[in-house]
Structures are given as C-alpha cells and as structure tokens.
Amino acid sequence: MTESVHSEAHGGGLGARLNWLRASVLGANDGIVSTAGLVVGVAGATHERAALLTAGLAGLLAGSMSMAAGEYVSVSTQRDSEKAALAQEKRELRERPEAELEELTELLEQRGLSRDVAREAAVQLTKRDALRAHARVELGIDPDQLTNPWHAAWASFVAFTVGALLPLLAVVLPPEAWRLGVTVASVLAALVLTGWSSARLGAAEPSRAVLRNVAGGALAMGITYAAGTLLGAAGV
C-alpha cells in the first residue's frame, strides 16, 4: 500500500507540472496573437518604426500585466478554496473520526480495493496522517503543494512577454519593405509550434490544433491589418 500512495503522489506532481507547462504555452500563444494583431494593425495605418514600437510595447506591457493579475486573482481564489476544504476536513476528522474512517474506506473501495483491504488501508493511512490521506483521496489536494498565486502570476507574465516579443521584434527590426512579410511569417511559424506543443501536452491530435491556431492568428492579423489600412487611408 505504501508503494501505491507513493506512485499516486508522483502522478499528481507530474500532472501539476504538465498543467503549468500547458498554461505557459497558452500564455505565450496569447502574447503572440494579441501583439501580432496589434502591431500588424498599426502597420496597416503607418510605416513609422516609432509608432510600431510604441504600440507593440504598450500591448506587451498591458497584456503581460493583465495576464499576471488575472492569474494571481484566479489562483488566489483556488488556493483559498483548497485551504478552506482542508480546514473543514480537519474539523470533521476531529469531530467524527469514525465516520471519516468509513468514508475513506468507501473511497478506497471505489478505486477497486476489496472491503477488507480498503478498511485496512484506511486504518493505516489514518494512523500515518489522516488529514493528508483524506486530502489526497477525497479532495485531490496535496497539502504540501497548494497552488501558489505568485508563481502563477510570474509564469503568465513571463510566458506572455516571451510570446509578445516575437511579433514586436519582427515588425521593428527588418527594413520597411520586408516588415509585414517577416512579421506574418514569424508569427505563423510560432503558432505552428505553440499549437503543436499544446496538443502534445494534452495528448491530442496535433494537426487540428495547429490548423486552429494558425487560422485564428491569421484571421486576427488580417482583420486588424484591414482595419488599420482603412483608418490610415481615412487619415484617422
């Protein structure tokens, strides 16, 4: 039984790491698409490098701060919920230990153990650390690895920034004649990579994910470029 619990902990840790990695890939993807749409739209209205750089930097900073703040709030709420669930479980273990032991036994039975084995396992787990046993089996929470809002905020900030830097640099570094083509090609190539990565991390078929990702990015750039061109032609 010790080996089973040990394996479960490792599996949960691996799942958490994959979730963080997937979130980082998606954050970078957001940075690529949103900043690309912004700078390509501005490029449709003006060819001035300073205007493109200003717009791109503004989009990068606004997007990365927004992502970080959103992740911090979201994960803080999740952490509060986890702490509240652990506090309630601790209270129930103190007030009705026999009922909690029976509950743990039933949960282990639902995982395929016989009644006798489940009861013995529940007794042993309760003796070792009752709160940890219920947290993992009943709540799916590791008390030692509660979600950290600061980690989530920084991860989102960095991921978005890294993604946003690609279209920003692609639009301001090349000569004017190559600027739009280099930006579009770079962004679409990056979207192929992020689409493939997110699909592989989710054990999904990469081709559909890549197609959706590239199509969405291309549509965003096409719409913003058309809008920028119209506004530039109107002298706005």
PDB file of C-alpha atoms in Angstrom:
ATOM      1  CA  MET A   1       0.000   0.000   0.000  1.00  0.00           C
ATOM      2  CA  THR A   2       2.952   2.305   0.677  1.00  0.00           C
ATOM      3  CA  GLU A   3       4.109   1.901  -2.909  1.00  0.00           C
ATOM      4  CA  SER A   4       0.638   2.755  -4.229  1.00  0.00           C
ATOM      5  CA  VAL A   5       0.446   6.008  -2.294  1.00  0.00           C
ATOM      6  CA  HIS A   6       3.999   6.875  -3.362  1.00  0.00           C
ATOM      7  CA  SER A   7       3.119   6.395  -7.031  1.00  0.00           C
ATOM      8  CA  GLU A   8      -0.029   8.445  -6.683  1.00  0.00           C
ATOM      9  CA  ALA A   9       1.909  11.376  -5.292  1.00  0.00           C
ATOM     10  CA  HIS A  10       4.336  11.268  -8.174  1.00  0.00           C
ATOM     11  CA  GLY A  11       1.480  11.067 -10.668  1.00  0.00           C
ATOM     12  CA  GLY A  12      -0.202  14.092  -9.127  1.00  0.00           C
ATOM     13  CA  GLY A  13       3.062  16.043  -9.213  1.00  0.00           C
ATOM     14  CA  LEU A  14       3.579  15.183 -12.875  1.00  0.00           C
ATOM     15  CA  GLY A  15       0.030  16.262 -13.700  1.00  0.00           C
ATOM     16  CA  ALA A  16       0.568  19.588 -11.948  1.00  0.00           C
ATOM     17  CA  ARG A  17       3.806  20.192 -13.839  1.00  0.00           C
ATOM     18  CA  LEU A  18       2.122  19.409 -17.153  1.00  0.00           C
ATOM     19  CA  ASN A  19      -0.690  21.827 -16.327  1.00  0.00           C
ATOM     20  CA  TRP A  20       1.806  24.589 -15.612  1.00  0.00           C
ATOM     21  CA  LEU A  21       3.674  23.844 -18.821  1.00  0.00           C
ATOM     22  CA  ARG A  22       0.460  23.849 -20.821  1.00  0.00           C
ATOM     23  CA  ALA A  23      -0.546  27.175 -19.244  1.00  0.00           C
ATOM     24  CA  SER A  24       2.849  28.626 -20.168  1.00  0.00           C
ATOM     25  CA  VAL A  25       2.469  27.524 -23.786  1.00  0.00           C
ATOM     26  CA  LEU A  26      -1.019  29.019 -23.968  1.00  0.00           C
ATOM     27  CA  GLY A  27       0.199  32.240 -22.321  1.00  0.00           C
ATOM     28  CA  ALA A  28       2.944  32.563 -24.914  1.00  0.00           C
ATOM     29  CA  ASN A  29       0.373  31.891 -27.631  1.00  0.00           C
ATOM     30  CA  ASP A  30      -1.815  34.713 -26.309  1.00  0.00           C
ATOM     31  CA  GLY A  31       1.179  37.030 -26.339  1.00  0.00           C
ATOM     32  CA  ILE A  32       1.978  36.140 -29.933  1.00  0.00           C
ATOM     33  CA  VAL A  33      -1.559  36.553 -31.283  1.00  0.00           C
ATOM     34  CA  SER A  34      -2.601  39.681 -29.398  1.00  0.00           C
ATOM     35  CA  THR A  35       0.642  41.573 -30.018  1.00  0.00           C
ATOM     36  CA  ALA A  36       0.815  40.450 -33.637  1.00  0.00           C
ATOM     37  CA  GLY A  37      -2.716  41.658 -34.221  1.00  0.00           C
ATOM     38  CA  LEU A  38      -1.872  44.996 -32.630  1.00  0.00           C
ATOM     39  CA  VAL A  39       1.375  45.714 -34.491  1.00  0.00           C
ATOM     40  CA  VAL A  40       0.058  44.465 -37.834  1.00  0.00           C
ATOM     41  CA  GLY A  41      -2.984  46.693 -37.410  1.00  0.00           C
ATOM     42  CA  VAL A  42      -0.776  49.693 -36.717  1.00  0.00           C
ATOM     43  CA  ALA A  43       1.426  48.701 -39.665  1.00  0.00           C
ATOM     44  CA  GLY A  44      -1.632  48.961 -41.870  1.00  0.00           C
ATOM     45  CA  ALA A  45      -2.049  52.597 -40.854  1.00  0.00           C
ATOM     46  CA  THR A  46       1.576  53.784 -40.667  1.00  0.00           C
ATOM     47  CA  HIS A  47       5.109  52.725 -41.540  1.00  0.00           C
ATOM     48  CA  GLU A  48       6.778  54.732 -38.797  1.00  0.00           C
ATOM     49  CA  ARG A  49       9.018  52.496 -36.710  1.00  0.00           C
ATOM     50  CA  ALA A  50       8.493  54.602 -33.586  1.00  0.00           C
ATOM     51  CA  ALA A  51       4.712  54.172 -33.788  1.00  0.00           C
ATOM     52  CA  LEU A  52       5.048  50.424 -34.259  1.00  0.00           C
ATOM     53  CA  LEU A  53       7.483  50.124 -31.356  1.00  0.00           C
ATOM     54  CA  THR A  54       5.264  52.213 -29.084  1.00  0.00           C
ATOM     55  CA  ALA A  55       2.161  50.225 -29.925  1.00  0.00           C
ATOM     56  CA  GLY A  56       3.954  46.915 -29.552  1.00  0.00           C
ATOM     57  CA  LEU A  57       5.500  47.800 -26.195  1.00  0.00           C
ATOM     58  CA  ALA A  58       2.187  49.120 -24.908  1.00  0.00           C
ATOM     59  CA  GLY A  59       0.454  45.917 -25.955  1.00  0.00           C
ATOM     60  CA  LEU A  60       3.189  43.768 -24.427  1.00  0.00           C
ATOM     61  CA  LEU A  61       3.112  45.548 -21.073  1.00  0.00           C
ATOM     62  CA  ALA A  62      -0.672  45.789 -20.883  1.00  0.00           C
ATOM     63  CA  GLY A  63      -1.151  42.167 -21.892  1.00  0.00           C
ATOM     64  CA  SER A  64       1.504  40.729 -19.597  1.00  0.00           C
ATOM     65  CA  MET A  65       0.285  42.728 -16.595  1.00  0.00           C
ATOM     66  CA  SER A  66      -3.310  41.769 -17.325  1.00  0.00           C
ATOM     67  CA  MET A  67      -2.394  38.093 -17.606  1.00  0.00           C
ATOM     68  CA  ALA A  68      -0.377  38.217 -14.382  1.00  0.00           C
ATOM     69  CA  ALA A  69      -3.135  39.984 -12.462  1.00  0.00           C
ATOM     70  CA  GLY A  70      -5.787  37.618 -13.782  1.00  0.00           C
ATOM     71  CA  GLU A  71      -3.770  34.533 -12.860  1.00  0.00           C
ATOM     72  CA  TYR A  72      -2.990  35.918  -9.411  1.00  0.00           C
ATOM     73  CA  VAL A  73      -6.674  36.557  -8.650  1.00  0.00           C
ATOM     74  CA  SER A  74      -7.795  33.226 -10.102  1.00  0.00           C
ATOM     75  CA  VAL A  75      -5.169  31.112  -8.340  1.00  0.00           C
ATOM     76  CA  SER A  76      -5.608  33.011  -5.070  1.00  0.00           C
ATOM     77  CA  THR A  77      -9.286  32.061  -5.151  1.00  0.00           C
ATOM     78  CA  GLN A  78      -8.356  28.438  -5.858  1.00  0.00           C
ATOM     79  CA  ARG A  79      -5.831  28.426  -3.005  1.00  0.00           C
ATOM     80  CA  ASP A  80      -8.403  29.910  -0.616  1.00  0.00           C
ATOM     81  CA  SER A  81     -10.830  27.173  -1.616  1.00  0.00           C
ATOM     82  CA  GLU A  82      -8.204  24.488  -1.048  1.00  0.00           C
ATOM     83  CA  LYS A  83      -7.317  25.868   2.388  1.00  0.00           C
ATOM     84  CA  ALA A  84     -10.995  26.076   3.321  1.00  0.00           C
ATOM     85  CA  ALA A  85     -11.551  22.467   2.229  1.00  0.00           C
ATOM     86  CA  LEU A  86      -8.558  21.307   4.276  1.00  0.00           C
ATOM     87  CA  ALA A  87      -9.780  23.225   7.330  1.00  0.00           C
ATOM     88  CA  GLN A  88     -13.216  21.631   7.033  1.00  0.00           C
ATOM     89  CA  GLU A  89     -11.691  18.184   6.631  1.00  0.00           C
ATOM     90  CA  LYS A  90      -9.517  18.747   9.695  1.00  0.00           C
ATOM     91  CA  ARG A  91     -12.580  19.760  11.686  1.00  0.00           C
ATOM     92  CA  GLU A  92     -14.534  16.713  10.552  1.00  0.00           C
ATOM     93  CA  LEU A  93     -11.654  14.407  11.474  1.00  0.00           C
ATOM     94  CA  ARG A  94     -11.623  15.888  14.948  1.00  0.00           C
ATOM     95  CA  GLU A  95     -15.394  15.813  15.463  1.00  0.00           C
ATOM     96  CA  ARG A  96     -16.337  12.479  13.836  1.00  0.00           C
ATOM     97  CA  PRO A  97     -13.273  10.329  13.242  1.00  0.00           C
ATOM     98  CA  GLU A  98     -15.186   7.057  12.818  1.00  0.00           C
ATOM     99  CA  ALA A  99     -17.413   8.490  10.104  1.00  0.00           C
ATOM    100  CA  GLU A 100     -14.370   9.860   8.310  1.00  0.00           C
ATOM    101  CA  LEU A 101     -12.626   6.490   8.530  1.00  0.00           C
ATOM    102  CA  GLU A 102     -15.648   4.842   6.984  1.00  0.00           C
ATOM    103  CA  GLU A 103     -15.747   7.493   4.274  1.00  0.00           C
ATOM    104  CA  LEU A 104     -12.088   6.878   3.427  1.00  0.00           C
ATOM    105  CA  THR A 105     -12.761   3.145   3.321  1.00  0.00           C
ATOM    106  CA  GLU A 106     -15.590   3.631   0.839  1.00  0.00           C
ATOM    107  CA  LEU A 107     -13.480   5.905  -1.332  1.00  0.00           C
ATOM    108  CA  LEU A 108     -10.754   3.284  -1.497  1.00  0.00           C
ATOM    109  CA  GLU A 109     -13.357   0.638  -2.318  1.00  0.00           C
ATOM    110  CA  GLN A 110     -14.480   2.790  -5.234  1.00  0.00           C
ATOM    111  CA  ARG A 111     -10.916   2.643  -6.517  1.00  0.00           C
ATOM    112  CA  GLY A 112     -11.114  -1.129  -6.831  1.00  0.00           C
ATOM    113  CA  LEU A 113      -9.998  -2.454  -3.441  1.00  0.00           C
ATOM    114  CA  SER A 114     -11.960  -5.124  -1.641  1.00  0.00           C
ATOM    115  CA  ARG A 115     -13.798  -4.118   1.527  1.00  0.00           C
ATOM    116  CA  ASP A 116     -11.270  -5.733   3.865  1.00  0.00           C
ATOM    117  CA  VAL A 117      -8.232  -4.377   2.074  1.00  0.00           C
ATOM    118  CA  ALA A 118      -9.802  -0.916   1.808  1.00  0.00           C
ATOM    119  CA  ARG A 119     -10.556  -0.917   5.528  1.00  0.00           C
ATOM    120  CA  GLU A 120      -7.024  -1.952   6.438  1.00  0.00           C
ATOM    121  CA  ALA A 121      -5.559   0.635   4.089  1.00  0.00           C
ATOM    122  CA  ALA A 122      -7.808   3.348   5.517  1.00  0.00           C
ATOM    123  CA  VAL A 123      -6.757   2.458   9.063  1.00  0.00           C
ATOM    124  CA  GLN A 124      -3.064   2.523   8.150  1.00  0.00           C
ATOM    125  CA  LEU A 125      -3.341   5.805   6.241  1.00  0.00           C
ATOM    126  CA  THR A 126      -5.297   7.383   9.101  1.00  0.00           C
ATOM    127  CA  LYS A 127      -2.676   6.339  11.621  1.00  0.00           C
ATOM    128  CA  ARG A 128       0.101   7.775   9.467  1.00  0.00           C
ATOM    129  CA  ASP A 129      -1.551  11.101   8.591  1.00  0.00           C
ATOM    130  CA  ALA A 130      -5.326  11.263   8.497  1.00  0.00           C
ATOM    131  CA  LEU A 131      -5.561  14.774   7.030  1.00  0.00           C
ATOM    132  CA  ARG A 132      -3.110  14.019   4.237  1.00  0.00           C
ATOM    133  CA  ALA A 133      -4.913  10.782   3.389  1.00  0.00           C
ATOM    134  CA  HIS A 134      -8.306  12.477   3.123  1.00  0.00           C
ATOM    135  CA  ALA A 135      -6.844  15.457   1.284  1.00  0.00           C
ATOM    136  CA  ARG A 136      -5.358  13.266  -1.422  1.00  0.00           C
ATOM    137  CA  VAL A 137      -8.011  10.576  -1.722  1.00  0.00           C
ATOM    138  CA  GLU A 138     -11.158  12.595  -1.062  1.00  0.00           C
ATOM    139  CA  LEU A 139     -10.254  16.123  -2.169  1.00  0.00           C
ATOM    140  CA  GLY A 140      -7.471  15.501  -4.689  1.00  0.00           C
ATOM    141  CA  ILE A 141      -5.259  18.026  -2.882  1.00  0.00           C
ATOM    142  CA  ASP A 142      -1.651  17.672  -1.787  1.00  0.00           C
ATOM    143  CA  PRO A 143      -1.332  19.737   1.415  1.00  0.00           C
ATOM    144  CA  ASP A 144       2.372  20.275   0.686  1.00  0.00           C
ATOM    145  CA  GLN A 145       1.779  21.567  -2.840  1.00  0.00           C
ATOM    146  CA  LEU A 146      -1.052  24.078  -2.666  1.00  0.00           C
ATOM    147  CA  THR A 147      -1.313  26.325  -5.691  1.00  0.00           C
ATOM    148  CA  ASN A 148       0.833  29.443  -5.422  1.00  0.00           C
ATOM    149  CA  PRO A 149      -0.693  32.630  -6.884  1.00  0.00           C
ATOM    150  CA  TRP A 150       2.675  34.378  -7.176  1.00  0.00           C
ATOM    151  CA  HIS A 151       4.148  31.504  -9.156  1.00  0.00           C
ATOM    152  CA  ALA A 152       1.129  31.566 -11.469  1.00  0.00           C
ATOM    153  CA  ALA A 153       1.325  35.338 -11.909  1.00  0.00           C
ATOM    154  CA  TRP A 154       5.029  35.337 -12.761  1.00  0.00           C
ATOM    155  CA  ALA A 155       4.667  32.350 -15.079  1.00  0.00           C
ATOM    156  CA  SER A 156       1.875  34.083 -17.006  1.00  0.00           C
ATOM    157  CA  PHE A 157       3.794  37.372 -17.112  1.00  0.00           C
ATOM    158  CA  VAL A 158       6.939  35.722 -18.473  1.00  0.00           C
ATOM    159  CA  ALA A 159       5.094  33.470 -20.930  1.00  0.00           C
ATOM    160  CA  PHE A 160       3.068  36.344 -22.398  1.00  0.00           C
ATOM    161  CA  THR A 161       6.142  38.572 -22.608  1.00  0.00           C
ATOM    162  CA  VAL A 162       8.199  35.935 -24.400  1.00  0.00           C
ATOM    163  CA  GLY A 163       5.397  35.349 -26.876  1.00  0.00           C
ATOM    164  CA  ALA A 164       4.799  39.065 -27.443  1.00  0.00           C
ATOM    165  CA  LEU A 165       8.467  39.795 -28.107  1.00  0.00           C
ATOM    166  CA  LEU A 166       8.410  37.784 -31.332  1.00  0.00           C
ATOM    167  CA  PRO A 167       5.954  39.931 -33.334  1.00  0.00           C
ATOM    168  CA  LEU A 168       7.313  43.102 -31.741  1.00  0.00           C
ATOM    169  CA  LEU A 169      10.882  42.416 -32.840  1.00  0.00           C
ATOM    170  CA  ALA A 170       9.737  41.051 -36.197  1.00  0.00           C
ATOM    171  CA  VAL A 171       7.918  44.280 -37.024  1.00  0.00           C
ATOM    172  CA  VAL A 172      10.546  46.804 -35.892  1.00  0.00           C
ATOM    173  CA  LEU A 173      13.872  45.181 -36.856  1.00  0.00           C
ATOM    174  CA  PRO A 174      13.552  44.374 -40.608  1.00  0.00           C
ATOM    175  CA  PRO A 175      13.642  47.016 -43.350  1.00  0.00           C
ATOM    176  CA  GLU A 176      10.281  48.585 -44.158  1.00  0.00           C
ATOM    177  CA  ALA A 177       9.798  46.586 -47.349  1.00  0.00           C
ATOM    178  CA  TRP A 178      10.163  43.271 -45.510  1.00  0.00           C
ATOM    179  CA  ARG A 179       8.478  44.256 -42.268  1.00  0.00           C
ATOM    180  CA  LEU A 180       4.974  42.892 -42.822  1.00  0.00           C
ATOM    181  CA  GLY A 181       6.091  39.695 -44.541  1.00  0.00           C
ATOM    182  CA  VAL A 182       8.658  38.848 -41.863  1.00  0.00           C
ATOM    183  CA  THR A 183       6.133  39.511 -39.102  1.00  0.00           C
ATOM    184  CA  VAL A 184       3.386  37.365 -40.619  1.00  0.00           C
ATOM    185  CA  ALA A 185       5.758  34.502 -41.441  1.00  0.00           C
ATOM    186  CA  SER A 186       7.354  34.568 -37.984  1.00  0.00           C
ATOM    187  CA  VAL A 187       4.023  34.661 -36.213  1.00  0.00           C
ATOM    188  CA  LEU A 188       2.524  31.813 -38.225  1.00  0.00           C
ATOM    189  CA  ALA A 189       5.628  29.672 -37.640  1.00  0.00           C
ATOM    190  CA  ALA A 190       5.438  30.367 -33.905  1.00  0.00           C
ATOM    191  CA  LEU A 191       1.734  29.492 -33.877  1.00  0.00           C
ATOM    192  CA  VAL A 192       2.525  26.168 -35.524  1.00  0.00           C
ATOM    193  CA  LEU A 193       4.962  25.458 -32.688  1.00  0.00           C
ATOM    194  CA  THR A 194       2.631  26.520 -29.861  1.00  0.00           C
ATOM    195  CA  GLY A 195      -0.314  24.688 -31.414  1.00  0.00           C
ATOM    196  CA  TRP A 196       1.709  21.505 -31.757  1.00  0.00           C
ATOM    197  CA  SER A 197       3.115  21.843 -28.212  1.00  0.00           C
ATOM    198  CA  SER A 198      -0.273  22.392 -26.576  1.00  0.00           C
ATOM    199  CA  ALA A 199      -1.741  19.424 -28.450  1.00  0.00           C
ATOM    200  CA  ARG A 200       1.097  17.113 -27.463  1.00  0.00           C
ATOM    201  CA  LEU A 201       0.879  18.172 -23.823  1.00  0.00           C
ATOM    202  CA  GLY A 202      -2.837  17.408 -23.895  1.00  0.00           C
ATOM    203  CA  ALA A 203      -2.299  14.085 -25.740  1.00  0.00           C
ATOM    204  CA  ALA A 204      -4.448  15.382 -28.625  1.00  0.00           C
ATOM    205  CA  GLU A 205      -4.061  15.205 -32.388  1.00  0.00           C
ATOM    206  CA  PRO A 206      -1.561  17.976 -33.334  1.00  0.00           C
ATOM    207  CA  SER A 207      -2.768  18.679 -36.877  1.00  0.00           C
ATOM    208  CA  ARG A 208      -6.167  20.051 -35.853  1.00  0.00           C
ATOM    209  CA  ALA A 209      -4.710  22.118 -33.032  1.00  0.00           C
ATOM    210  CA  VAL A 210      -2.070  23.583 -35.343  1.00  0.00           C
ATOM    211  CA  LEU A 211      -4.671  24.375 -38.007  1.00  0.00           C
ATOM    212  CA  ARG A 212      -6.967  26.114 -35.500  1.00  0.00           C
ATOM    213  CA  ASN A 213      -4.071  28.048 -34.020  1.00  0.00           C
ATOM    214  CA  VAL A 214      -2.706  29.234 -37.355  1.00  0.00           C
ATOM    215  CA  ALA A 215      -6.150  30.059 -38.721  1.00  0.00           C
ATOM    216  CA  GLY A 216      -7.040  32.089 -35.627  1.00  0.00           C
ATOM    217  CA  GLY A 217      -3.785  34.031 -35.719  1.00  0.00           C
ATOM    218  CA  ALA A 218      -4.034  34.672 -39.453  1.00  0.00           C
ATOM    219  CA  LEU A 219      -7.625  35.870 -39.075  1.00  0.00           C
ATOM    220  CA  ALA A 220      -6.666  38.215 -36.238  1.00  0.00           C
ATOM    221  CA  MET A 221      -3.816  39.737 -38.236  1.00  0.00           C
ATOM    222  CA  GLY A 222      -5.950  40.011 -41.374  1.00  0.00           C
ATOM    223  CA  ILE A 223      -8.777  41.828 -39.603  1.00  0.00           C
ATOM    224  CA  THR A 224      -6.534  44.239 -37.712  1.00  0.00           C
ATOM    225  CA  TYR A 225      -4.448  44.977 -40.800  1.00  0.00           C
ATOM    226  CA  ALA A 226      -7.588  45.735 -42.806  1.00  0.00           C
ATOM    227  CA  ALA A 227      -8.872  47.997 -40.040  1.00  0.00           C
ATOM    228  CA  GLY A 228      -5.531  49.786 -39.785  1.00  0.00           C
ATOM    229  CA  THR A 229      -5.365  50.265 -43.539  1.00  0.00           C
ATOM    230  CA  LEU A 230      -8.859  51.746 -43.640  1.00  0.00           C
ATOM    231  CA  LEU A 231      -8.128  54.095 -40.754  1.00  0.00           C
ATOM    232  CA  GLY A 232      -4.826  55.138 -42.333  1.00  0.00           C
ATOM    233  CA  ALA A 233      -6.500  55.810 -45.667  1.00  0.00           C
ATOM    234  CA  ALA A 234      -9.139  57.890 -43.890  1.00  0.00           C
ATOM    235  CA  GLY A 235      -6.421  59.910 -42.212  1.00  0.00           C
ATOM    236  CA  VAL A 236      -7.512  58.963 -38.692  1.00  0.00           C
TER     237      VAL A 236
END
